GROMACS .gro file of C-alpha atoms in nm:
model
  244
    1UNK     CA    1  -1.173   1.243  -5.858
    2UNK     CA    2  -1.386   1.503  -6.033
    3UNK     CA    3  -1.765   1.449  -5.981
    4UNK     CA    4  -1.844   1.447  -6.333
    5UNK     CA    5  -1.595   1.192  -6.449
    6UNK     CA    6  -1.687   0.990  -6.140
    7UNK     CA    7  -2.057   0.996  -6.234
    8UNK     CA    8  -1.982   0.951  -6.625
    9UNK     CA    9  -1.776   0.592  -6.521
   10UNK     CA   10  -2.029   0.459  -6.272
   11UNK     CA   11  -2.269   0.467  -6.572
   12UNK     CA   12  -2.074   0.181  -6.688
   13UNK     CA   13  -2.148  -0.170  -6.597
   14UNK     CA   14  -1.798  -0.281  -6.607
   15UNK     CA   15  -1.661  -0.033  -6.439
   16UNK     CA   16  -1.912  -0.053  -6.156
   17UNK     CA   17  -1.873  -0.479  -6.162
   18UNK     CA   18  -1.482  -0.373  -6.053
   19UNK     CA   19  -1.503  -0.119  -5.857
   20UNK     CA   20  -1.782  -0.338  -5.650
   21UNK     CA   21  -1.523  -0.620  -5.588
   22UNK     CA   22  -1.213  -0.479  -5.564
   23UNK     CA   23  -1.172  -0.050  -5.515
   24UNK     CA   24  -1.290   0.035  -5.147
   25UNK     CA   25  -1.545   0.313  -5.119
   26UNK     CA   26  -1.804   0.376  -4.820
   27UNK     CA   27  -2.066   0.244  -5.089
   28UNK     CA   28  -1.837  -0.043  -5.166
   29UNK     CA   29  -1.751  -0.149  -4.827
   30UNK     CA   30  -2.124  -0.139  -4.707
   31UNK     CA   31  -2.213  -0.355  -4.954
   32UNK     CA   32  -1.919  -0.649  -4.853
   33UNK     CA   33  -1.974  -0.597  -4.400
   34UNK     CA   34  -2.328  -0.419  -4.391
   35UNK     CA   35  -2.601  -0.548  -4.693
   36UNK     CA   36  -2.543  -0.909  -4.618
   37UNK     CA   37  -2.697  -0.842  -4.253
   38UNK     CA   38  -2.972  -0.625  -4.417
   39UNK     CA   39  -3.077  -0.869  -4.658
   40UNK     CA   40  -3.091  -1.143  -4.376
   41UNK     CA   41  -3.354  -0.899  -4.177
   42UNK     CA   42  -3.586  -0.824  -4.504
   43UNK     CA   43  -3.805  -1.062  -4.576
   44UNK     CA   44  -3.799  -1.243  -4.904
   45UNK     CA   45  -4.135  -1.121  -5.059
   46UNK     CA   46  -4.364  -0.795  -4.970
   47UNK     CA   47  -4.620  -0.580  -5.046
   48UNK     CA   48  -4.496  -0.208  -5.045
   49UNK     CA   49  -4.201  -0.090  -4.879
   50UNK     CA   50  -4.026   0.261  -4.822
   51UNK     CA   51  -3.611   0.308  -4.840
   52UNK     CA   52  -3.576   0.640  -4.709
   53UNK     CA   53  -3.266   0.804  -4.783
   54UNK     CA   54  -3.188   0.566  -5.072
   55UNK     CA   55  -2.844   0.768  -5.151
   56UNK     CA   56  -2.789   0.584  -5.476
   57UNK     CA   57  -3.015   0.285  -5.440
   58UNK     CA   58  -2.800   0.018  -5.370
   59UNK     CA   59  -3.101  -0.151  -5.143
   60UNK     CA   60  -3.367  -0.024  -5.360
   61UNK     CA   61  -3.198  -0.174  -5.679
   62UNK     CA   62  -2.994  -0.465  -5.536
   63UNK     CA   63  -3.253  -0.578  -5.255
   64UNK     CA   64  -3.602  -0.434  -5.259
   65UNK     CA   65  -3.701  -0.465  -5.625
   66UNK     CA   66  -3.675  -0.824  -5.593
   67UNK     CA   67  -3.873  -0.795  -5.323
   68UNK     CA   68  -4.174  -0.602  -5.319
   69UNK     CA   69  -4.439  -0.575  -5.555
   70UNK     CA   70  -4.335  -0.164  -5.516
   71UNK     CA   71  -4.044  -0.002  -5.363
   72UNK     CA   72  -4.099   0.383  -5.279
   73UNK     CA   73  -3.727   0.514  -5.263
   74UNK     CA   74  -3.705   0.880  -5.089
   75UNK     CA   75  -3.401   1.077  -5.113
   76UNK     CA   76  -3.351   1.455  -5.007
   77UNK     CA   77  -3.089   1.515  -5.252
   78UNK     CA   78  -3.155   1.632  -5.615
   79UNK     CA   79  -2.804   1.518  -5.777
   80UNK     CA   80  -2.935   1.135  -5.640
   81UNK     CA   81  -3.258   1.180  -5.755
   82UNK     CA   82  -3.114   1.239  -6.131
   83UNK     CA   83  -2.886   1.010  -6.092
   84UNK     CA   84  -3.131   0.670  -5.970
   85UNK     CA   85  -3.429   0.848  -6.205
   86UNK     CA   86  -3.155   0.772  -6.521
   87UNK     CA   87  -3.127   0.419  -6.354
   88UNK     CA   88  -3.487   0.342  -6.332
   89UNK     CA   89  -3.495   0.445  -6.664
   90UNK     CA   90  -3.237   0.301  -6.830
   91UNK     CA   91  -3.324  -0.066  -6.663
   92UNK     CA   92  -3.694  -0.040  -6.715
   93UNK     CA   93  -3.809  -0.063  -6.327
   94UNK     CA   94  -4.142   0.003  -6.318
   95UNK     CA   95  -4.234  -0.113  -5.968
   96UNK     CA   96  -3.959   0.172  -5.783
   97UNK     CA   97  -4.150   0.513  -5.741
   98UNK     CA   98  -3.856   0.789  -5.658
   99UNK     CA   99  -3.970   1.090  -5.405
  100UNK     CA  100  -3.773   1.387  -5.336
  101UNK     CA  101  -3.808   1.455  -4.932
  102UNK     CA  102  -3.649   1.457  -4.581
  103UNK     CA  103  -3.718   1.169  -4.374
  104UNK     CA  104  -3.780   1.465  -4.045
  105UNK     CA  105  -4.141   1.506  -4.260
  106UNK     CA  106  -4.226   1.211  -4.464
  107UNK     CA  107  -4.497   1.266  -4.732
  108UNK     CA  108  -4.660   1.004  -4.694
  109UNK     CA  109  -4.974   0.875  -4.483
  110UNK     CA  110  -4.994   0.673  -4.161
  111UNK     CA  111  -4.949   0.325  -4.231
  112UNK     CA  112  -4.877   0.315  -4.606
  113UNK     CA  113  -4.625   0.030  -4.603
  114UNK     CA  114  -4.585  -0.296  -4.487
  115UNK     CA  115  -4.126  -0.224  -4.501
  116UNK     CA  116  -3.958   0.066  -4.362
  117UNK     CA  117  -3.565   0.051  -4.444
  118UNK     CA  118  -3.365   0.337  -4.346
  119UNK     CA  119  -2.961   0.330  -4.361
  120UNK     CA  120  -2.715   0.596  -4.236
  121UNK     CA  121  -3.004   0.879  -4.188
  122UNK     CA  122  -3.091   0.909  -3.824
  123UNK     CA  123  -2.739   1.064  -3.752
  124UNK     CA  124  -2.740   1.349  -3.990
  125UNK     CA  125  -3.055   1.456  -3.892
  126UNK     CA  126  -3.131   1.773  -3.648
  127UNK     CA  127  -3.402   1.618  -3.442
  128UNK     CA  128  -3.346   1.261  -3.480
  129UNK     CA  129  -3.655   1.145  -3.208
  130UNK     CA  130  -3.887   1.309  -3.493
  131UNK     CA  131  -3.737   1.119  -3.766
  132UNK     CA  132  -3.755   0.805  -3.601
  133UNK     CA  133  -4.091   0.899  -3.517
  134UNK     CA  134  -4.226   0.951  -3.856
  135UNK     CA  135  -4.071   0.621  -3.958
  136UNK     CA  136  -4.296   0.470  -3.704
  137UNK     CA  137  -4.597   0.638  -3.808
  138UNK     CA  138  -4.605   0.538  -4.172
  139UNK     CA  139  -4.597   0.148  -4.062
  140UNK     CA  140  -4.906  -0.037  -3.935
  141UNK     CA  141  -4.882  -0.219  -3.644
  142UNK     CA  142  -4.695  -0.537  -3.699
  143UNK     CA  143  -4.475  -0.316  -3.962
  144UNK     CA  144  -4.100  -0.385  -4.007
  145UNK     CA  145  -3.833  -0.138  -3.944
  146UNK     CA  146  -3.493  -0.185  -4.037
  147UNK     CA  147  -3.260   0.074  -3.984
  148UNK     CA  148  -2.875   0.116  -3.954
  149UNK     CA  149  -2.684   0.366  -3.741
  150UNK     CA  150  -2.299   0.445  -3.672
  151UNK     CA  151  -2.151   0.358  -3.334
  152UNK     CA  152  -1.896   0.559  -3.137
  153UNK     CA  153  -1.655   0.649  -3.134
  154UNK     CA  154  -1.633   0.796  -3.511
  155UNK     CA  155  -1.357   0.665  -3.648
  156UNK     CA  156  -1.254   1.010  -3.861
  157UNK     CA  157  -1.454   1.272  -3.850
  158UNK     CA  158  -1.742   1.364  -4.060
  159UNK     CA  159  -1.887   1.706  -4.093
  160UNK     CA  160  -2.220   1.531  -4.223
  161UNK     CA  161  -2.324   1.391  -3.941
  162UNK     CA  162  -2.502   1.578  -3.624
  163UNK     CA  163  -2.460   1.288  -3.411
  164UNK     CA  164  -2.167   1.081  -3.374
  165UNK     CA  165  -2.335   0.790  -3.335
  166UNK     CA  166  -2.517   0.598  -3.102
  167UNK     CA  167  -2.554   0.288  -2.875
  168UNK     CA  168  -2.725  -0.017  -2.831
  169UNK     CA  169  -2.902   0.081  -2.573
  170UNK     CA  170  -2.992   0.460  -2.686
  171UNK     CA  171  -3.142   0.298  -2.988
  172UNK     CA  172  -3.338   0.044  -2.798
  173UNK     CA  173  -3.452   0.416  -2.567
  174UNK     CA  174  -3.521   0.602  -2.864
  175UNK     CA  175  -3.699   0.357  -3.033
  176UNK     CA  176  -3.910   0.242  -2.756
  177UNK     CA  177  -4.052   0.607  -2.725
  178UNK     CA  178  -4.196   0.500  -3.104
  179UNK     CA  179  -4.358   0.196  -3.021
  180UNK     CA  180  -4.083   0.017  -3.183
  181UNK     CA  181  -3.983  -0.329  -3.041
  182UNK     CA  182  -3.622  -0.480  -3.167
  183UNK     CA  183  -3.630  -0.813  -3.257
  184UNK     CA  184  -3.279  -0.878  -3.381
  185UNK     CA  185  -2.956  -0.623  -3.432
  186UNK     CA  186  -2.611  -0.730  -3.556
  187UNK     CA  187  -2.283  -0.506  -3.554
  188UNK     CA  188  -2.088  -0.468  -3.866
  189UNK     CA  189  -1.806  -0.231  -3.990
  190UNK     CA  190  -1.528  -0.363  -3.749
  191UNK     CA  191  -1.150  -0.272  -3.686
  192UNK     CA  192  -1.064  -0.414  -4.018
  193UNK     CA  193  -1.298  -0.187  -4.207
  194UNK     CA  194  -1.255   0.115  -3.985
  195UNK     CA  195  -0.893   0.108  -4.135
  196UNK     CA  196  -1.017   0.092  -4.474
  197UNK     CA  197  -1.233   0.402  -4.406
  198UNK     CA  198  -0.906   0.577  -4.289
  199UNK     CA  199  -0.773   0.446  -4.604
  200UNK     CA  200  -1.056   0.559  -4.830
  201UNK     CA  201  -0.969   0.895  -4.677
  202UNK     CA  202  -0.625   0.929  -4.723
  203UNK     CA  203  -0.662   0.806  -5.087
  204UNK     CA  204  -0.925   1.002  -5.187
  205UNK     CA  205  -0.767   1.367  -5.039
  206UNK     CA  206  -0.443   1.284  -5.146
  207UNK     CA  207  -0.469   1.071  -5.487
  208UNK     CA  208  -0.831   1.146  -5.627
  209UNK     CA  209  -0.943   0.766  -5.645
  210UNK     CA  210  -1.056   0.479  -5.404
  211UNK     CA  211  -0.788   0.246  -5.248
  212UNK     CA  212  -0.807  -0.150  -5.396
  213UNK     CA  213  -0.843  -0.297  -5.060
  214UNK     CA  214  -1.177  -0.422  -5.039
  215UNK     CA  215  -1.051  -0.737  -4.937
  216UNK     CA  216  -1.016  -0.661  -4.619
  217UNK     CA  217  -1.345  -0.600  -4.550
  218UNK     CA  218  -1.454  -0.949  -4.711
  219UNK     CA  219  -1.182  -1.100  -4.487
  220UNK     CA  220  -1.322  -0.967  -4.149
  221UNK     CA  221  -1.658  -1.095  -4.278
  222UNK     CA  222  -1.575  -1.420  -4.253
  223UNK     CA  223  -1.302  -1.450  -3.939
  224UNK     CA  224  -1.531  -1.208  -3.749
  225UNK     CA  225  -1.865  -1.360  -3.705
  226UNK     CA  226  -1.879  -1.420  -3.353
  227UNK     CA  227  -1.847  -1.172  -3.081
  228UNK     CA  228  -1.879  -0.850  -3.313
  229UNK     CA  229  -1.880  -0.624  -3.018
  230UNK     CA  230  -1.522  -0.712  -2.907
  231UNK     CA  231  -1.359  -0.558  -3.251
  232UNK     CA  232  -1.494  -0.242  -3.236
  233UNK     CA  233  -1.813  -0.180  -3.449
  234UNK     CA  234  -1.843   0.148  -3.633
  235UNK     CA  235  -2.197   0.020  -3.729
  236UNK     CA  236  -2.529  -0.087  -3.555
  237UNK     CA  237  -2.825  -0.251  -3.785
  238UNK     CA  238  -3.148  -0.309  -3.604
  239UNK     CA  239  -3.498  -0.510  -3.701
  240UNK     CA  240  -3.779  -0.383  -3.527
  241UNK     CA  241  -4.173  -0.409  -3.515
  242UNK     CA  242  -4.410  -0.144  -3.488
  243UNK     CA  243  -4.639  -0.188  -3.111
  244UNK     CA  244  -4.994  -0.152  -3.104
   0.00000   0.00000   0.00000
């Protein structure tokens, strides 16, 4: 689908209301397998928090506003920053503050936020021990981290991402070298929604639109609650606490 028309529809609430429940995107499927373990992890009311790498701000607008008093939503790229800056706008959301940065050199100051939530970043990033690391050093100690990784192996390949993925217990290494300690993780994106992502693929390069299968995805989030890590996760979401 051309970029422009795609923006130009998501601009309408209708349109977005339908494609939400029914056309399968990676957006889309997040929100059905991956937001509802998110929102169990964040905690119903806050001070400040930071979403870094907000893409186009389904947590900052769907979950954090409600939140927190302010939500601080980074984002390297400029065509997202337009794009949630018209949002903000448009809805009158005074307590979101949008900031233009990578999350390898946060510009912010040590302990600034009570909320750190960071989704699919730590994989396309170079040095990923110095991202994590400067997550960790804008939290105070007793700060939350919640943060969301793929798990190999890919299932397609995707030219975004410098690391495939990683594993339970490389997260638990890596984030113990930043005084992080996990407190609770869940799996999500399973064999059902690997498929879809396949499917979003084919559709996409071959017919310019999304395939209408997001019901899949709402189907393996109810018959697979139990046992995640025998139906082979593409997706890892931790809750951690900043160490003294």
């Amino acid at each position: 689908m051309d970029p422009a028309l795609k923006d130009k529809l998501l601009r309408s609430l209708w349109f977005r209301r339908l494609v939400r429940r029914i056309f399968a995107t990676g957006d889309t499927v997040r929100r059905v397998v991956q937001k509802p373990i998110v929102d169990t992890f964040l905690p119903n009311h806050g001070d400040r928090v930071i979403d870094v790498g907000v893409g186009r701000g389904m947590y900052t607008f769907d979950s954090l506003q409600h939140r927190f008093k302010r939500v601080i939503a980074l984002e390297i790229r400029s065509d997202h920053i337009a794009y949630l800056a018209d949002y903000k706008q448009r809805n009158g959301l005074s307590n979101i503050s949008l900031v233009q940065g990578s999350a390898e050199h946060l510009p912010f100051k040590i302990g600034v936020c009570d909320t750190v939530l960071c989704t699919e970043v730590i994989e396309h990033l170079p040095n990923d021990k110095q991202g994590l690391l400067e997550l960790a050093r804008i939290l105070p100690t007793g700060g939350q981290l919640i943060i969301s990784v793929p798990v190999p192996p890919a299932p397609r390949y995707d030219g975004a991402h410098v690391h495939e993925g990683y594993t339970y217990s490389q997260m638990k290494e890596l984030l113990k070298g930043c005084s992080m300690d996990i407190s609770h993780w869940d799996y999500c994106l399973l064999w059902l929604s690997r498929s879809v992502l396949h499917l979003i693929a084919f559709f996409e390069n071959r017919l310019g639109f999304p395939p209408p299968v997001l019901f899949l995805c709402y189907i393996e989030r109810w018959l697979f609650r139990y046992r995640k890590d025998l139906f082979r996760p593409y997706d890892i979401i931790i809750n951690c606490v900043k160490e003294e």
